[in-house]
CSV table of C-alpha atoms and ligand atoms in Angstrom, one decimal:
chain,number,residue,atom,x,y,z
A,1,MET,CA,-0.1,0.1,0.0
A,2,GLU,CA,2.7,2.5,1.0
A,3,ASN,CA,4.6,2.0,-2.1
A,4,SER,CA,1.8,2.1,-4.7
A,5,PRO,CA,2.0,5.1,-6.9
A,6,LEU,CA,-1.9,5.5,-6.7
A,7,SER,CA,-1.6,6.0,-2.9
A,8,GLN,CA,-0.8,9.7,-3.0
A,9,ARG,CA,-4.2,10.4,-4.6
A,10,PHE,CA,-6.2,9.2,-1.6
A,11,THR,CA,-3.5,10.1,1.2
A,12,SER,CA,-3.0,13.8,0.1
A,13,ARG,CA,-6.0,15.1,2.0
A,14,PHE,CA,-4.2,14.1,5.3
A,15,VAL,CA,-0.5,13.9,4.5
A,16,ALA,CA,1.5,16.8,3.1
A,17,GLY,CA,3.5,14.6,0.7
A,18,GLN,CA,6.3,12.0,0.7
A,19,THR,CA,9.2,14.2,1.0
A,20,LEU,CA,10.6,16.9,3.6
A,21,LYS,CA,10.3,19.6,0.7
A,22,GLU,CA,6.6,18.9,0.5
A,23,GLY,CA,6.2,19.2,4.1
A,24,VAL,CA,8.1,22.4,4.3
A,25,ARG,CA,6.1,23.8,1.3
A,26,VAL,CA,2.9,23.0,3.4
A,27,LEU,CA,4.5,24.9,6.5
A,28,GLU,CA,5.1,27.8,4.4
A,29,ALA,CA,1.8,28.0,2.9
A,30,LEU,CA,0.4,27.8,6.5
A,31,ALA,CA,2.8,30.6,7.9
A,32,ARG,CA,1.4,32.9,4.9
A,33,GLU,CA,-2.0,32.5,6.7
A,34,ARG,CA,-0.7,33.2,10.2
A,35,ILE,CA,-1.0,29.2,11.2
A,36,LEU,CA,2.1,27.5,12.9
A,37,GLY,CA,3.0,23.9,12.1
A,38,THR,CA,4.4,20.9,13.8
A,39,LEU,CA,6.1,18.6,11.3
A,40,ASP,CA,5.8,14.8,11.8
A,41,PHE,CA,8.0,12.5,9.8
A,42,LEU,CA,5.5,9.6,9.4
A,43,GLY,CA,6.7,6.4,11.0
A,44,GLU,CA,6.4,4.3,14.3
A,45,ASN,CA,7.5,1.0,16.0
A,46,VAL,CA,10.5,0.9,13.8
A,47,SER,CA,11.9,-2.6,13.2
A,48,SER,CA,15.7,-2.0,14.0
A,49,LEU,CA,17.9,0.6,15.6
A,50,GLU,CA,19.3,1.4,12.1
A,51,ASP,CA,16.0,2.5,11.2
A,52,ALA,CA,15.6,4.6,14.5
A,53,ALA,CA,18.8,6.3,13.3
A,54,HIS,CA,17.3,7.1,10.1
A,55,SER,CA,14.3,8.6,11.9
A,56,LYS,CA,16.8,10.8,13.7
A,57,GLY,CA,18.5,11.8,10.6
A,58,ALA,CA,15.3,12.5,9.0
A,59,TYR,CA,14.3,14.8,11.8
A,60,LEU,CA,17.5,16.7,11.9
A,61,ALA,CA,17.3,17.5,8.4
A,62,ALA,CA,13.7,18.7,8.9
A,63,GLN,CA,14.8,21.0,11.8
A,64,ALA,CA,17.6,22.3,9.5
A,65,ASP,CA,14.9,23.2,6.9
A,66,ILE,CA,12.7,24.7,9.4
A,67,GLU,CA,15.5,27.0,10.6
A,68,LYS,CA,16.7,27.8,7.1
A,69,ALA,CA,13.1,28.9,6.2
A,70,ASN,CA,12.7,30.8,9.3
A,71,LEU,CA,9.4,28.9,10.2
A,72,PRO,CA,7.4,29.2,13.1
A,73,ALA,CA,7.4,25.3,13.5
A,74,THR,CA,8.2,22.5,15.8
A,75,VAL,CA,8.6,18.8,15.3
A,76,SER,CA,6.4,15.9,16.6
A,77,ILE,CA,8.0,12.6,17.1
A,78,LYS,CA,7.0,9.1,18.4
A,79,LEU,CA,9.3,7.4,20.7
A,80,THR,CA,9.0,4.0,19.1
A,81,GLN,CA,10.1,5.7,15.9
A,82,PHE,CA,13.4,6.6,17.8
A,83,GLY,CA,13.9,2.9,18.9
A,84,LEU,CA,12.1,2.6,22.3
A,85,ASP,CA,11.0,-1.0,21.5
A,86,PHE,CA,14.8,-2.0,21.4
A,87,SER,CA,16.8,0.2,23.7
A,88,GLU,CA,15.4,3.0,25.9
A,89,THR,CA,19.1,4.4,26.1
A,90,VAL,CA,19.4,4.6,22.2
A,91,CYS,CA,16.1,6.1,21.9
A,92,CYS,CA,16.8,8.8,24.5
A,93,SER,CA,20.1,9.6,22.9
A,94,ASN,CA,18.4,10.0,19.5
A,95,VAL,CA,15.9,12.1,20.9
A,96,ALA,CA,18.5,14.3,22.8
A,97,ALA,CA,20.0,15.1,19.6
A,98,LEU,CA,16.8,16.7,18.4
A,99,LEU,CA,16.3,18.5,21.7
A,100,ASP,CA,19.8,20.2,21.5
A,101,ARG,CA,18.9,21.4,18.1
A,102,ALA,CA,15.4,22.6,19.3
A,103,ARG,CA,17.4,24.6,22.1
A,104,GLU,CA,19.6,26.1,19.4
A,105,MET,CA,16.8,27.3,17.4
A,106,ASN,CA,14.5,28.3,20.3
A,107,SER,CA,12.1,25.8,19.2
A,108,LYS,CA,10.2,22.6,20.6
A,109,VAL,CA,10.1,18.8,20.3
A,110,GLU,CA,6.6,17.6,20.8
A,111,ILE,CA,6.5,13.9,22.0
A,112,ASP,CA,3.3,12.2,20.8
A,113,MET,CA,1.6,9.7,23.0
A,114,GLU,CA,1.1,6.3,21.6
A,115,SER,CA,-0.8,3.4,23.3
A,116,THR,CA,-0.8,2.6,26.7
A,117,ALA,CA,2.0,0.0,26.3
A,118,TYR,CA,4.0,3.1,26.2
A,119,THR,CA,2.5,5.8,28.5
A,120,ASP,CA,4.5,5.3,31.7
A,121,ARG,CA,7.9,5.1,29.8
A,122,THR,CA,6.8,8.2,27.7
A,123,LEU,CA,5.9,10.4,30.7
A,124,ARG,CA,9.2,9.2,32.6
A,125,ILE,CA,11.3,10.2,29.5
A,126,VAL,CA,9.5,13.5,29.1
A,127,THR,CA,10.1,14.4,32.8
A,128,ASP,CA,13.8,13.1,32.8
A,129,PHE,CA,14.3,15.5,29.7
A,130,GLN,CA,12.7,18.4,31.5
A,131,GLU,CA,15.5,19.1,33.5
A,132,ASN,CA,17.9,19.7,30.7
A,133,TYR,CA,15.6,21.0,28.1
A,134,PHE,CA,13.2,23.2,30.1
A,135,GLY,CA,11.0,25.2,27.6
A,136,HIS,CA,11.9,22.9,24.5
A,137,LEU,CA,9.5,20.0,24.8
A,138,ARG,CA,5.8,19.4,25.1
A,139,ALA,CA,4.2,16.3,26.4
A,140,VAL,CA,0.7,14.8,25.1
A,141,ILE,CA,-2.1,13.6,27.3
A,142,GLN,CA,-5.1,11.6,26.0
A,143,ALA,CA,-8.4,12.4,27.7
A,144,TYR,CA,-9.9,8.7,27.1
A,145,LEU,CA,-7.5,7.5,29.9
A,146,PHE,CA,-8.6,7.2,33.4
A,147,ARG,CA,-5.1,8.2,34.6
A,148,SER,CA,-5.0,11.5,32.7
A,149,GLU,CA,-5.9,13.9,35.4
A,150,ALA,CA,-3.1,12.5,37.8
A,151,ASP,CA,-0.8,12.8,34.7
A,152,ILE,CA,-1.7,16.4,33.9
A,153,ARG,CA,-1.3,17.4,37.7
A,154,MET,CA,2.1,15.8,37.8
A,155,LEU,CA,3.3,17.5,34.4
A,156,SER,CA,1.9,20.8,35.4
A,157,SER,CA,3.7,20.8,38.7
A,158,ARG,CA,6.9,20.4,36.7
A,159,ARG,CA,5.9,23.2,34.2
A,160,ILE,CA,5.8,21.0,31.4
A,161,PRO,CA,3.7,22.0,28.4
A,162,VAL,CA,0.8,19.5,27.6
A,163,ARG,CA,-1.0,19.0,24.2
A,164,LEU,CA,-4.6,17.5,25.3
A,165,CYS,CA,-6.1,15.2,22.7
A,166,LYS,CA,-8.9,12.7,23.0
A,167,GLY,CA,-6.7,9.6,22.0
A,168,ALA,CA,-6.5,7.8,18.9
A,169,TYR,CA,-5.6,4.0,19.9
A,170,ARG,CA,-8.0,1.2,20.8
A,171,GLU,CA,-7.6,0.7,24.6
A,172,PRO,CA,-9.3,-1.9,27.1
A,173,PRO,CA,-12.2,-0.6,29.1
A,174,ASN,CA,-10.3,-0.9,32.5
A,175,LEU,CA,-8.0,1.8,31.3
A,176,ALA,CA,-10.1,4.2,29.3
A,177,PHE,CA,-13.4,5.5,28.7
A,178,ALA,CA,-15.4,3.5,26.1
A,179,ARG,CA,-18.3,6.0,25.3
A,180,LYS,CA,-17.8,9.1,23.3
A,181,GLN,CA,-19.8,11.2,25.7
A,182,ASP,CA,-17.6,10.2,28.6
A,183,VAL,CA,-14.2,11.0,26.8
A,184,ASP,CA,-15.9,14.5,25.7
A,185,ALA,CA,-16.8,15.3,29.4
A,186,ASN,CA,-13.4,14.2,30.6
A,187,TYR,CA,-11.7,16.3,27.9
A,188,LEU,CA,-13.6,19.4,28.9
A,189,LYS,CA,-12.6,18.9,32.6
A,190,LEU,CA,-8.9,18.2,31.9
A,191,MET,CA,-9.1,21.3,29.4
A,192,LYS,CA,-10.2,23.6,31.9
A,193,LEU,CA,-7.6,22.3,34.5
A,194,LEU,CA,-4.9,22.9,31.9
A,195,LEU,CA,-6.1,26.3,30.9
A,196,GLN,CA,-6.0,27.4,34.6
A,197,GLU,CA,-3.0,25.7,36.1
A,198,GLY,CA,-1.0,24.3,33.0
A,199,THR,CA,2.1,25.8,31.3
A,200,TYR,CA,1.2,27.0,27.6
A,201,PRO,CA,-1.4,24.0,26.9
A,202,ALA,CA,-2.4,23.0,23.4
A,203,ILE,CA,-6.0,22.3,23.0
A,204,ALA,CA,-5.7,19.7,20.1
A,205,SER,CA,-9.3,18.8,18.8
A,206,HIS,CA,-11.6,19.6,15.9
A,207,ASP,CA,-14.7,19.1,18.0
A,208,GLU,CA,-16.7,22.2,17.5
A,209,SER,CA,-18.6,22.1,20.8
A,210,ILE,CA,-15.1,21.5,22.8
A,211,ILE,CA,-13.6,24.5,20.9
A,212,ARG,CA,-16.5,26.8,21.6
A,213,GLN,CA,-16.5,25.8,25.1
A,214,ALA,CA,-12.7,26.6,25.3
A,215,VAL,CA,-13.3,30.1,23.9
A,216,GLU,CA,-16.1,30.7,26.2
A,217,PHE,CA,-13.9,29.5,29.2
A,218,VAL,CA,-10.8,31.5,28.3
A,219,ARG,CA,-13.2,34.7,27.8
A,220,GLU,CA,-15.0,34.1,31.3
A,221,GLN,CA,-11.8,33.5,33.1
A,222,ARG,CA,-9.9,36.2,31.4
A,223,ILE,CA,-7.2,33.9,30.3
A,224,SER,CA,-5.2,35.7,27.5
A,225,PRO,CA,-4.8,34.1,24.3
A,226,ASP,CA,-1.0,34.1,24.4
A,227,ARG,CA,-1.0,31.8,27.2
A,228,PHE,CA,-2.2,28.6,25.2
A,229,GLU,CA,-2.7,27.4,21.6
A,230,PHE,CA,-5.2,25.4,19.6
A,231,GLN,CA,-3.8,22.5,17.6
A,232,MET,CA,-5.5,20.5,14.7
A,233,LEU,CA,-4.4,18.0,12.2
A,234,TYR,CA,-3.6,19.0,8.7
A,235,GLY,CA,-6.6,18.5,6.3
A,236,ILE,CA,-9.3,18.4,9.0
A,237,ARG,CA,-11.8,21.0,9.7
A,238,ARG,CA,-10.2,23.8,7.7
A,239,ASP,CA,-13.2,25.9,8.0
A,240,LEU,CA,-13.0,26.0,11.9
A,241,GLN,CA,-9.1,26.6,11.5
A,242,ARG,CA,-9.5,29.7,9.7
A,243,GLU,CA,-12.2,31.0,12.0
A,244,LEU,CA,-10.0,30.4,15.2
A,245,VAL,CA,-7.2,32.4,13.4
A,246,SER,CA,-9.5,35.2,12.4
A,247,GLN,CA,-10.4,35.6,15.9
A,248,GLY,CA,-6.9,36.0,17.0
A,249,TYR,CA,-6.2,32.6,18.6
A,250,THR,CA,-3.0,30.8,18.0
A,251,LEU,CA,-3.4,27.7,15.9
A,252,ARG,CA,-0.7,25.0,14.9
A,253,LEU,CA,-1.3,22.3,12.5
A,254,TYR,CA,0.0,18.8,12.6
A,255,VAL,CA,1.7,18.2,9.4
A,256,PRO,CA,2.7,14.7,8.5
A,257,TYR,CA,4.9,13.9,5.5
A,258,GLY,CA,6.7,10.7,4.4
A,259,ASP,CA,6.1,7.4,2.9
A,260,ALA,CA,5.1,5.4,6.0
A,261,TRP,CA,1.5,6.8,6.1
A,262,TYR,CA,-0.3,3.7,6.5
A,263,PRO,CA,-1.1,3.6,10.4
A,264,TYR,CA,-1.7,7.3,10.5
A,265,PHE,CA,-3.9,7.1,7.5
A,266,MET,CA,-5.9,4.3,9.0
A,267,ARG,CA,-6.3,6.1,12.5
A,268,ARG,CA,-7.9,9.0,10.5
A,269,LEU,CA,-10.1,6.8,8.6
A,270,ALA,CA,-11.5,5.0,11.8
A,271,GLU,CA,-12.1,8.2,13.5
A,272,ARG,CA,-14.9,9.3,11.0
A,273,PRO,CA,-17.0,6.6,8.9
A,274,ALA,CA,-17.6,9.5,6.2
A,275,ASN,CA,-13.7,9.4,5.5
A,276,LEU,CA,-14.4,5.7,4.0
A,277,LEU,CA,-16.7,7.1,1.5
A,278,PHE,CA,-14.1,9.8,0.6
A,279,LEU,CA,-11.5,7.0,0.1
A,280,ALA,CA,-13.9,4.7,-2.0
A,281,LYS,CA,-14.7,7.6,-4.3
A,282,ASN,CA,-10.9,8.2,-4.9
A,283,LEU,CA,-10.2,4.6,-5.4
A,284,VAL,CA,-12.9,4.4,-8.0
A,285,ARG,CA,-11.5,7.4,-9.8
A,286,SER,CA,-8.2,6.0,-9.8
B,301,FAD,C1,-2.5,18.3,16.8
B,301,FAD,C2,-3.0,17.0,17.1
B,301,FAD,C3,-2.2,16.1,17.8
B,301,FAD,C4,-2.5,14.8,18.1
B,301,FAD,N1,-1.8,13.9,18.7
B,301,FAD,C5,-2.1,12.7,19.2
B,301,FAD,C6,-1.3,12.0,20.0
B,301,FAD,O1,-0.1,12.2,20.1
B,301,FAD,N2,-1.8,10.8,20.5
B,301,FAD,C7,-3.1,10.3,20.2
B,301,FAD,O2,-3.3,9.2,20.6
B,301,FAD,N3,-3.8,11.1,19.4
B,301,FAD,C8,-3.3,12.2,19.0
B,301,FAD,N4,-4.3,13.0,18.2
B,301,FAD,C9,-5.6,12.5,17.7
B,301,FAD,C10,-6.6,12.6,18.7
B,301,FAD,O3,-6.4,11.8,19.8
B,301,FAD,C11,-7.9,12.3,18.1
B,301,FAD,O4,-7.9,11.0,17.7
B,301,FAD,C12,-8.4,13.1,17.0
B,301,FAD,O5,-7.9,14.6,17.1
B,301,FAD,C13,-9.8,13.2,16.7
B,301,FAD,O6,-10.4,13.6,17.9
B,301,FAD,P1,-11.2,15.1,18.0
B,301,FAD,O7,-10.9,15.7,19.2
B,301,FAD,O8,-11.0,15.8,16.7
B,301,FAD,O9,-12.7,14.7,18.3
B,301,FAD,P2,-13.9,13.7,17.5
B,301,FAD,O10,-14.9,13.6,18.3
B,301,FAD,O11,-13.1,12.5,17.0
B,301,FAD,O12,-14.1,14.5,16.1
B,301,FAD,C14,-14.7,16.0,16.3
B,301,FAD,C15,-15.0,16.3,14.8
B,301,FAD,O13,-13.8,16.8,14.2
B,301,FAD,C16,-13.8,16.3,12.8
B,301,FAD,N5,-12.8,15.0,12.6
B,301,FAD,C17,-12.3,14.2,13.6
B,301,FAD,N6,-11.4,13.4,13.2
B,301,FAD,C18,-11.6,13.7,11.7
B,301,FAD,C19,-11.1,12.6,10.7
B,301,FAD,N7,-10.1,11.7,11.0
B,301,FAD,N8,-11.4,13.0,9.5
B,301,FAD,C20,-12.5,14.1,9.2
B,301,FAD,N9,-12.8,14.8,10.2
B,301,FAD,C21,-12.6,14.5,11.5
B,301,FAD,C22,-15.3,15.6,12.7
B,301,FAD,O14,-15.9,16.9,12.1
B,301,FAD,C23,-15.8,15.2,13.9
B,301,FAD,O15,-17.1,15.5,14.0
B,301,FAD,C24,-3.8,14.3,17.9
B,301,FAD,C25,-4.7,15.4,17.4
B,301,FAD,C26,-4.4,16.5,17.0
B,301,FAD,C27,-5.4,17.6,16.6
């Protein structure tokens, strides 16, 4: 699937392209619309430390291009892409190379959250890094997990910025809310906690009701728009993206590029049944 020449046609809605150049081109177009970006070199659960070193190289090249083009962009990474399944030590040394560059560029490395098999290790690694790289990393918390309120309090006490998302993996009922309304209610509760007590949180959602309630809450509480940002995925709810920017809020888009698009694309399809129709139409056209 990933190598098929037809694939670009149906992935192009969610993926900037196969190359770094295409990813940077999207960031430049966004910057012209006053939208920030975070670049994601697609890939996760690499199958060797050699592949992990390749991910590190790809991300260092991405940071170099971001700096060269003077773009207001961060990078987003997955620890399994940096070798976490094989060696935590090697993984951390790979990530440290990116954090060193982020510090030089006065930027950030955003550490995505994967399935619950990795939650403890990811949070431990993030908190260990905080000591040396204060201000240059961001953690991610998933509102569907029961543990998330405690994790947010722990991260906030260390002044680690958090991106709050709903969560994109299939988790068992003893760890995560199964019903959408429970996930949404927990998201709202955690969002308010972060806006009041967190350090520059990122509200990452395309849920219109959640976004409206975030806007209402910050107005009510007189929380200044420079104390948080909204984040969305490239290609999703462009109408809402433009609306937030026109209202003066900071918005950052998650921009994936690369040829290892399959798991990312499948998560986007699974989130919304209507996307299957979109895929089917493109396959027929192909
Ligand atoms: C910037 C960013 C970073 C993220 N990082 C992580 C991470 O590190 N770990 C993780 O587990 N998850 C991550 N996610 C994914 C997140 O957990 C959700 O799976 C995803 O954002 C959908 O949730 P939602 O809040 O948009 O709400 P939903 O209730 O799923 O969707 C609300 C509305 O948004 C629109 N929408 C949502 N998804 C789609 C889609 N795929 N296609 C078309 N329309 C859609 C629809 O209009 C839908 O009605 C991230 C999301 C964002 C925005």
